[in-house]
Each structure stands twice: as C-alpha cells, then as structure tokens.
Amino acid sequence: MLRRLAVAAIALAAVGGGGIATYLNSSSKPLPVAADPGVAPAAPLNDLAAVSIDSSQGMAVLDDGWGDSEQAADPVERRMVNLGRGETLMQVLLDANVPQPNAHEAITALRAVYDPRRMRTGQPIEVLFDRTEGNGKFIGFAFQPAVERSVAVNFDGVRYQAAETAKKLQRRAIAVRTNIDSSLFESGRKAGVPMNVLTNLIRNYSYDVDFQRDIQPGDGFEVLYEQLVTEDGDVANGAGEIIYAALTLSGKKRAIYRYEDGEGIVEYFSAKGESVRKALLRTPIDGARLSSGFGMRKHPVLGFTKMHKGIDFAAPTGTPIYAAGAGTVDEVGPKGSYGNYIRIRHNKEIATAYAHMSRFGNGMRRGARVAQGEVIGYVGTTGRSTGAHLHYEIVKNGQQVNPLSVEMPTGRNLDGKELNRFKGLVANIDNQFEQGLTQPEGIAMVSAPASAAVKPRARGCDKKHGC
C-alpha cells in the first residue's frame, strides 16, 4: 500500500495542474483543495485505493481500485492469432488457451453458417476472453473470410451461437486500355484485369478470333467491367459483368457491348447491333497453341504423308474442352486411333468431333444435350498420339472441313425499337469508358447484394438463344 501511495505521489508531481491536483495523505479523508473559480469542485475521494493516474487525464476512479481505465471500460480481451499452414481451427483455439470442450462447441456452432475447412492459411482470427471472470473465460471468436462479409461465434450465457454479417456492395465500373505485348491474357493480368474478366472476354471473342494467329505486336484491347466494392472502398473477390470490350487487331477495332433486351436476354453485340455469338466457337479450348493445321501432312506416328482432317491444339493434360456449339451428343467413348472421342450433332448439317481426351465431362452420354461452352472433356493423349493435345473436327454433310476457314452462321441481329434502344446505350457506354480512363478509382454505379461477390451472375441462357 505504501509503495502504491509513493508511486501515486510521484505521478501527481509529474502531472501537476491546479484543476486536477489532489493532495494525498494517510487519512481516509482528503485534505481541502484550493478552489478554482473556473472549475467545479471535485467530488471527495473517500478511498485512496480507488485512485488511478493517467498521464493525460489525471485522476480517475475505478471499480477495481487500481489498474488501467481502458481495461475497466472493455473487459473483453482480444487475442489475434493466424491459421498456420496445415493447422485446423481447433488447433489454433487450443494454442490460444481455449479449453477443448469450449473450442469444440464453438466450432460446431460455426458450421451452421461457415465450413471451417474453407479457411485459408494465414487467416487472422480474433479470439475473445471475458476478463471479469478470473484468468478470462473464452466467449467466442471472429474472422473475416472476405472483405464483404464477417463471421462471429459468441457465447450468449447458455451456448455458443454463430452469425454471418454481409456488407453492402456497390458495382463500380473500371476502364482499362493497354497494348498486347505477348498474349492478351498476360497483358491483361499486367494491367490488373481480373482473371475471370479476361476469361469471359476471350470466350466472347472466340467466335471470330484465333488467339494463336490473329494477334500481332502492336495490337491492343480495351475493357470496361464492373468491380464489386464495399462502402469502405474495399474490393470484393471476383468481378461483375463486362460492359464493353474492344480488340484492335492489325489496326482494325472490334468492339462489343453488353445488352439486355426487353425479354431479359443478355448478349454481346457489335456496334451495329449484330450478335457476336455464332453457332460454333472458333476454338473450343482456352489458351492452347495451334500445333497442326488442316490438310496433307507427314503423320508423326505412322511416318508417311496423310490427310489431317482436323486441327490440333497442344495443351497440358487436364485442360478443359468446351462444346463448340449447343447440340446433342451423337457418339461418346473410345474410338480406335482417336482415343477417347465425342461427336456432337448441332443440326442436320453440322457436327463437331473431339479426340484424344484424358477423360469425359460429367453427364457425357449418347443423347445428352449440351450447351455451347459447356465442358465436355479434358485434354489428354489417348489413342494414336505423341503428346497431350485436342484433335478438333467440323463435319459438314458428312465430310470434315477446315474449322479455321468454314463460315460460321451468325446469331440474331437487333432491329426496330430494340436497335434504337441499343444504339443509345452504345453512346452512353462509350462516354462512360472515356470518363473511366480519367478516374483511377472508377465510376460509382448501382448498389449490389453482397451475394454478388460470392455467386457472380451467370450468363443469360434460354431455349431460344442458347447459352
């Protein structure tokens, strides 16, 4: 007690100030204090054990008689821990001195709103203890799996309960213009364009552009896409729709615009209102290298000159293969030198074939309906093959034709009121893109539900227009 009084006296001498100074002695009653006309008289301090010193605020009265005023105001102790490589949430809680029964009950509660197995290495976790009870009672934990939502488990006095809180999101338009140095994908990543935006951009141009042969040094691209952000300005995972994009190839600009018609069908159109969608994709695989063209060639296995009735795309084993168009599976299974093989009938005239697959996609069976862009299998080297690649054929009236030169039937064209409405949208989007280039933070748009960051809106599909 004497030691405490000495420390308090030294602190008072260091603080000073007539408005806050109180004289200390061994009596239980304080000595009179000279009144300051401009300051209300201080309340009497009847117990020296109830005095604390704060270097900036002077005296304070605490319930515990001695300690930190901040601790008294917030009895919850917060310990920050991180999920280590190979660790489980249970291990982290036990290492933070949480009793095993309490940790088990809290994690069980968590599973009602979040699967702890989804937690990533390095995830910060705030573990909470109530200091008012002895050494501290475990009362829960909280973490933020993504910027748009947080998860907390709290003890309500009877049991542990979990809750997930979602932040309100906004869609913000981001404009990018850049040159293509090597590939569109690599240049886009350097410019900060999200991967799913680049993938969708490539897919929308795959009807007309051969990304292995058509892109030359000096070409470039533009894109205006939606970014999902919280009210605090934090960027959520994923990205929204592409609003506008343009490829400039050999000096020729090819622009596409997202448009939702009066029936709610979403498609991409050229500036003239022509759908970019074709009956067939030009290349049914992303990022692959054209390794062999259509025509006569020396066969790499047989060693003699032979007609090559398709084109080959070299790609690693397991690379997804997409249906070039909507249709019905005509044939599926092993087929001699083709290895694992699928043929899709698109109409009475045209079919496409895919060979050397390592395995088939889910649901691939004869008679199954497939949508354009659906994964039907994966690259492999089955059958007569010297390496992993896709052999792709277009069969027209029973004869294989060159996939790179065949004319692809076009999709629908806008007309009438729809075309006029679309042209007005094009003018607005062009202005929006130019404006976005001058604003690094993008252009604020409409609000969006937090779920948009978790489950991005799917491409528009219907029976009339396909997917």
XYZ file of C-alpha atoms in Angstrom:
467
model
C 0.000 0.000 0.000
C 2.805 2.419 0.896
C 4.510 1.635 -2.359
C 1.338 2.449 -4.286
C 0.957 5.751 -2.464
C 4.526 6.678 -3.274
C 4.055 5.925 -6.925
C 0.845 7.945 -6.976
C 2.510 10.906 -5.324
C 5.377 10.890 -7.826
C 2.907 10.700 -10.715
C 0.906 13.597 -9.339
C 4.007 15.735 -9.033
C 4.858 14.960 -12.663
C 1.337 15.741 -13.906
C 0.679 18.965 -11.974
C -2.238 21.292 -12.828
C -4.460 23.104 -10.347
C -7.614 21.861 -11.943
C -6.814 18.175 -11.322
C -4.324 18.025 -8.450
C -5.461 16.447 -5.150
C -3.231 16.186 -2.080
C -2.682 12.694 -0.627
C -2.102 11.714 2.992
C -2.582 8.685 5.169
C -6.039 9.788 6.301
C -9.176 8.272 4.796
C -10.470 11.824 4.209
C -8.888 14.087 1.624
C -7.440 17.464 2.629
C -9.136 20.619 1.345
C -8.252 21.739 -2.161
C -7.874 25.392 -3.178
C -10.907 26.234 -5.233
C -10.513 27.354 -8.840
C -13.240 29.864 -9.763
C -13.451 28.449 -13.272
C -13.629 24.773 -12.263
C -16.390 22.959 -10.452
C -15.257 21.485 -7.129
C -14.096 17.896 -7.379
C -16.080 15.146 -5.725
C -14.442 13.906 -2.499
C -12.313 10.795 -2.788
C -13.078 8.592 0.150
C -10.736 5.706 -0.648
C -7.196 6.016 -1.960
C -7.467 2.512 -3.324
C -9.991 3.884 -5.815
C -7.487 6.315 -7.369
C -5.676 5.745 -10.677
C -3.248 8.013 -12.501
C -3.467 8.786 -16.208
C -0.640 10.925 -17.616
C -3.008 12.808 -19.917
C -6.198 12.935 -17.852
C -5.015 12.923 -14.260
C -7.015 11.137 -11.583
C -9.638 8.530 -12.317
C -11.865 6.411 -10.132
C -12.011 2.687 -10.972
C -14.217 -0.091 -9.723
C -11.246 -2.392 -9.116
C -9.326 0.242 -7.171
C -6.124 0.066 -9.207
C -5.446 -0.645 -12.864
C -5.984 0.555 -16.390
C -9.136 2.577 -17.084
C -9.250 1.231 -20.656
C -9.345 -2.338 -19.361
C -12.187 -1.471 -16.997
C -14.157 0.057 -19.853
C -13.687 -3.017 -22.068
C -13.484 -6.250 -20.067
C -13.065 -8.282 -23.256
C -9.520 -9.399 -24.066
C -8.913 -9.811 -27.798
C -6.105 -12.105 -28.921
C -5.145 -12.061 -32.599
C -3.941 -15.398 -33.987
C -3.417 -16.744 -37.507
C -4.235 -20.086 -39.087
C -0.875 -21.692 -39.881
C -0.069 -23.978 -42.788
C -1.631 -27.396 -42.195
C -3.348 -26.243 -38.977
C -7.008 -26.682 -38.115
C -9.194 -24.148 -36.352
C -9.307 -26.487 -33.355
C -5.504 -26.447 -33.071
C -5.417 -22.637 -33.263
C -8.017 -22.264 -30.498
C -6.271 -24.776 -28.254
C -2.945 -22.957 -28.745
C -4.737 -19.754 -27.673
C -5.581 -21.488 -24.343
C -9.225 -22.185 -25.158
C -10.482 -25.255 -23.245
C -11.075 -28.170 -25.577
C -14.813 -28.614 -24.748
C -15.473 -24.900 -25.382
C -13.481 -24.936 -28.632
C -15.412 -27.981 -29.853
C -18.791 -26.396 -29.025
C -17.855 -23.094 -30.712
C -16.662 -24.809 -33.898
C -19.834 -26.904 -34.005
C -21.854 -23.667 -33.857
C -19.697 -22.154 -36.618
C -20.561 -24.963 -39.043
C -24.162 -23.709 -39.174
C -23.016 -20.649 -41.162
C -19.491 -21.416 -42.391
C -17.414 -24.521 -43.128
C -14.128 -24.155 -41.170
C -12.374 -26.310 -43.783
C -12.702 -23.361 -46.193
C -10.444 -21.201 -44.016
C -7.169 -20.409 -45.761
C -3.631 -20.443 -44.428
C -2.804 -17.120 -42.804
C -6.446 -16.269 -41.962
C -6.427 -13.815 -38.995
C -8.750 -14.859 -36.152
C -9.741 -12.730 -33.155
C -10.195 -14.908 -30.067
C -12.242 -13.294 -27.258
C -11.981 -13.769 -23.464
C -14.015 -12.172 -20.667
C -11.510 -10.843 -18.105
C -14.125 -10.231 -15.418
C -14.019 -13.920 -14.537
C -10.641 -14.970 -13.151
C -7.989 -15.526 -15.833
C -10.513 -14.953 -18.602
C -13.401 -17.046 -19.875
C -13.491 -17.918 -23.599
C -16.554 -16.189 -25.057
C -16.066 -16.629 -28.803
C -14.052 -15.704 -31.887
C -14.463 -13.720 -35.112
C -12.821 -13.566 -38.529
C -13.371 -12.038 -41.953
C -13.189 -14.629 -44.768
C -13.724 -11.892 -47.377
C -13.947 -8.115 -47.387
C -17.689 -8.274 -47.992
C -18.591 -10.482 -45.024
C -17.532 -11.371 -41.489
C -18.262 -14.372 -39.278
C -18.533 -14.400 -35.473
C -19.220 -17.013 -32.806
C -20.360 -15.657 -29.421
C -21.375 -17.169 -26.057
C -24.863 -15.929 -25.080
C -24.680 -17.177 -21.497
C -26.090 -20.600 -22.351
C -24.448 -21.766 -25.562
C -22.272 -20.621 -28.477
C -24.073 -19.176 -31.488
C -22.702 -18.225 -34.920
C -23.705 -15.425 -37.250
C -22.547 -14.162 -40.637
C -22.748 -10.455 -41.487
C -22.688 -9.251 -45.085
C -21.591 -5.767 -46.069
C -23.497 -3.769 -48.639
C -21.739 -3.758 -52.003
C -21.684 -1.398 -54.936
C -20.871 -2.055 -58.560
C -18.146 0.273 -59.806
C -17.102 0.478 -63.452
C -13.379 0.097 -64.176
C -11.894 1.105 -67.535
C -8.640 -0.363 -68.882
C -6.777 0.310 -72.136
C -3.479 -1.460 -72.855
C -1.248 -2.852 -75.589
C -0.815 -6.580 -76.127
C 2.873 -7.416 -75.680
C 2.833 -11.209 -75.770
C -0.670 -12.603 -75.260
C -3.946 -10.919 -74.419
C -4.151 -12.872 -71.183
C -0.659 -11.944 -69.946
C -1.033 -8.285 -70.942
C -4.412 -8.118 -69.230
C -3.030 -9.547 -65.999
C -0.190 -6.985 -66.026
C -2.806 -4.244 -66.413
C -4.655 -5.549 -63.336
C -7.673 -7.029 -65.104
C -9.191 -9.890 -63.014
C -8.771 -13.392 -64.386
C -12.490 -14.110 -64.749
C -12.943 -10.879 -66.751
C -10.164 -11.913 -69.129
C -11.603 -15.417 -69.451
C -15.045 -14.047 -70.353
C -13.505 -11.549 -72.787
C -11.580 -14.306 -74.574
C -14.673 -16.507 -74.693
C -16.803 -13.753 -76.253
C -14.193 -13.179 -78.974
C -13.563 -16.876 -79.565
C -16.306 -16.949 -82.222
C -14.220 -14.824 -84.618
C -10.662 -14.532 -83.312
C -7.907 -17.135 -83.461
C -5.836 -16.033 -80.474
C -2.816 -18.023 -81.671
C -2.606 -16.432 -85.148
C -4.650 -13.216 -85.261
C -2.874 -11.230 -82.539
C 0.257 -9.364 -83.678
C 2.750 -6.993 -81.965
C 1.200 -3.532 -81.633
C -2.357 -4.819 -81.160
C -4.291 -3.776 -78.082
C -7.533 -4.094 -76.168
C -9.957 -2.081 -74.052
C -12.404 -3.263 -71.434
C -14.985 -1.673 -69.150
C -16.038 -4.067 -66.400
C -17.838 -3.963 -63.077
C -15.904 -4.174 -59.815
C -17.652 -5.025 -56.554
C -16.656 -2.807 -53.602
C -17.835 -2.283 -50.023
C -18.989 1.082 -48.690
C -15.482 1.389 -47.183
C -13.945 1.097 -50.643
C -12.538 -2.416 -50.170
C -12.619 -4.532 -53.332
C -14.574 -7.776 -53.029
C -13.454 -11.034 -54.581
C -14.498 -11.683 -58.134
C -15.848 -9.140 -60.584
C -19.080 -8.275 -62.260
C -20.050 -8.274 -65.905
C -18.057 -6.947 -68.845
C -19.933 -3.845 -70.017
C -17.808 -3.139 -73.088
C -14.668 -4.503 -74.724
C -12.703 -3.855 -77.905
C -9.854 -5.669 -79.603
C -7.692 -3.712 -82.045
C -6.113 -6.263 -84.396
C -3.848 -5.077 -87.247
C -5.343 -1.597 -86.919
C -8.984 -2.769 -87.052
C -11.103 -2.204 -83.948
C -13.682 -4.830 -82.988
C -15.962 -3.562 -80.217
C -18.646 -5.494 -78.312
C -21.322 -4.214 -75.911
C -23.350 -5.978 -73.253
C -27.074 -5.565 -73.857
C -30.155 -6.891 -72.083
C -33.208 -6.891 -74.324
C -36.846 -6.413 -73.422
C -37.233 -10.127 -72.629
C -34.319 -10.107 -70.189
C -31.956 -11.949 -72.548
C -28.332 -10.800 -72.122
C -25.959 -10.978 -75.091
C -22.989 -9.108 -76.543
C -23.419 -7.214 -79.806
C -21.255 -5.261 -82.223
C -21.826 -1.509 -82.519
C -24.189 -2.281 -85.427
C -26.408 -4.496 -83.253
C -25.103 -7.818 -84.612
C -24.754 -10.621 -82.063
C -21.163 -11.759 -81.528
C -22.471 -15.228 -80.815
C -22.074 -17.733 -83.610
C -23.371 -21.242 -83.994
C -19.865 -22.548 -83.241
C -16.849 -21.324 -81.313
C -13.786 -20.828 -83.476
C -11.592 -22.551 -80.862
C -13.187 -24.868 -78.248
C -10.301 -24.526 -75.780
C -8.748 -21.597 -73.895
C -5.110 -20.580 -74.228
C -3.985 -23.567 -76.294
C -1.425 -23.446 -79.105
C -2.395 -24.477 -82.629
C 0.066 -27.313 -83.244
C -1.191 -28.790 -86.505
C -3.475 -27.454 -89.238
C -5.953 -28.999 -91.634
C -4.623 -30.726 -94.806
C -1.893 -33.073 -96.020
C 0.979 -33.672 -93.612
C 3.553 -36.268 -92.617
C 1.946 -38.267 -89.845
C 4.077 -38.034 -86.644
C 3.374 -41.659 -85.680
C 2.860 -43.521 -88.982
C 5.703 -41.675 -90.743
C 4.017 -41.189 -94.144
C 2.036 -38.324 -95.699
C -1.634 -38.465 -94.801
C -4.626 -36.138 -94.845
C -5.166 -34.437 -91.485
C -8.917 -33.907 -91.315
C -8.994 -31.547 -88.369
C -6.794 -29.179 -86.384
C -4.763 -29.882 -83.256
C -4.392 -27.707 -80.161
C -1.443 -28.527 -77.901
C -2.315 -28.075 -74.228
C -1.463 -29.708 -70.881
C -3.320 -32.833 -69.871
C -6.475 -31.889 -67.979
C -7.136 -28.618 -69.825
C -10.943 -28.217 -70.180
C -12.507 -28.725 -73.630
C -15.733 -26.834 -74.421
C -18.617 -27.753 -76.668
C -18.175 -25.538 -79.750
C -21.946 -25.179 -80.005
C -25.210 -26.309 -78.493
C -26.349 -29.746 -79.601
C -26.786 -33.433 -78.796
C -24.053 -35.975 -78.061
C -24.061 -38.305 -81.067
C -21.188 -40.572 -80.032
C -19.029 -40.880 -76.921
C -16.372 -43.379 -75.869
C -13.121 -44.975 -77.132
C -12.778 -44.813 -80.932
C -9.623 -46.529 -82.233
C -6.816 -44.097 -83.093
C -8.951 -41.159 -81.885
C -8.755 -42.447 -78.320
C -11.498 -41.042 -76.069
C -13.837 -39.356 -78.526
C -17.022 -37.252 -78.542
C -19.106 -36.170 -81.530
C -21.833 -33.531 -81.072
C -24.658 -33.074 -83.587
C -25.607 -29.367 -83.830
C -28.183 -29.574 -86.623
C -28.967 -31.696 -89.689
C -25.920 -30.343 -91.475
C -23.124 -29.748 -88.928
C -21.417 -31.826 -86.217
C -18.158 -31.355 -84.299
C -15.758 -34.020 -83.033
C -13.160 -34.021 -80.222
C -10.463 -36.659 -79.784
C -7.583 -37.907 -77.566
C -9.338 -36.833 -74.335
C -7.940 -37.933 -70.990
C -11.498 -38.175 -69.629
C -15.044 -37.063 -70.368
C -17.012 -34.303 -68.660
C -19.851 -35.023 -66.252
C -23.048 -36.285 -67.851
C -21.489 -37.048 -71.245
C -23.552 -39.878 -72.715
C -25.208 -40.550 -76.042
C -28.326 -38.399 -76.431
C -27.296 -35.871 -73.785
C -27.999 -32.210 -74.556
C -25.032 -29.839 -74.206
C -24.866 -26.047 -74.164
C -22.326 -24.005 -76.069
C -19.272 -23.516 -73.861
C -20.107 -26.459 -71.584
C -17.124 -28.578 -70.505
C -17.413 -31.901 -72.334
C -13.980 -33.357 -71.549
C -10.317 -32.742 -70.813
C -7.170 -32.758 -72.927
C -5.184 -35.991 -72.969
C -3.068 -38.219 -75.199
C -5.240 -41.315 -75.638
C -5.343 -43.218 -78.934
C -2.686 -42.647 -81.621
C -0.985 -39.595 -80.173
C 2.566 -38.400 -79.436
C 1.625 -35.854 -76.793
C -1.220 -34.135 -74.971
C -3.464 -32.249 -77.389
C -7.014 -31.836 -78.653
C -7.856 -33.024 -82.156
C -10.882 -30.994 -83.311
C -13.034 -31.562 -86.397
C -16.026 -29.861 -88.005
C -18.121 -32.280 -90.040
C -20.438 -30.708 -92.646
C -22.832 -33.008 -94.507
C -20.713 -35.990 -93.513
C -17.376 -34.510 -94.660
C -14.633 -32.981 -92.488
C -13.968 -29.313 -93.351
C -11.313 -26.856 -92.225
C -12.502 -25.372 -88.874
C -10.410 -22.230 -89.483
C -11.974 -21.333 -92.807
C -15.589 -22.520 -92.570
C -18.195 -19.749 -92.448
C -19.893 -19.681 -89.057
C -23.631 -18.935 -89.040
C -24.307 -15.720 -87.104
C -26.644 -15.130 -84.200
C -29.558 -12.723 -84.179
C -29.445 -9.059 -85.174
C -31.292 -6.288 -83.343
C -33.848 -4.247 -85.252
C -36.654 -1.749 -84.721
C -37.095 -0.358 -81.213
C -34.509 -2.757 -79.783
C -31.859 -1.444 -82.187
C -32.667 2.199 -81.369
C -32.502 1.461 -77.652
C -29.226 -0.379 -78.115
C -27.615 2.494 -80.059
C -28.492 4.900 -77.251
C -26.808 2.516 -74.808
C -23.696 2.322 -77.008
C -23.255 6.107 -76.916
C -23.576 6.134 -73.119
C -21.103 3.274 -72.698
C -18.537 4.937 -74.960
C -18.739 8.105 -72.859
C -18.574 6.076 -69.678
C -15.426 4.299 -70.835
C -13.589 7.517 -71.738
C -14.645 9.027 -68.423
C -13.433 5.933 -66.574
C -9.951 6.235 -68.091
C -9.533 9.594 -66.330
C -10.717 8.298 -62.943
C -8.351 5.732 -61.408
C -10.932 4.788 -58.784
C -13.546 4.000 -61.406
C -17.110 5.248 -61.768
C -19.654 4.663 -58.995
C -22.641 2.664 -60.190
C -25.656 0.947 -58.656
C -25.681 -0.983 -55.395
C -25.405 -4.756 -55.454
C -26.218 -7.522 -52.954
C -23.305 -8.983 -51.020
C -24.103 -12.362 -52.550
C -22.977 -10.992 -55.919
C -19.359 -11.333 -54.782
C -19.873 -14.946 -53.792
C -22.012 -16.122 -56.701
C -21.431 -13.987 -59.801
C -24.427 -13.711 -62.083
C -24.434 -16.414 -64.747
C -24.538 -15.670 -68.447
C -28.035 -15.353 -69.866
C -29.382 -18.596 -71.296
C -32.693 -19.631 -72.770
C -34.120 -22.245 -75.098
C -34.391 -19.820 -77.996
C -30.886 -18.366 -77.943
C -28.862 -20.970 -76.024
C -26.006 -20.118 -73.675
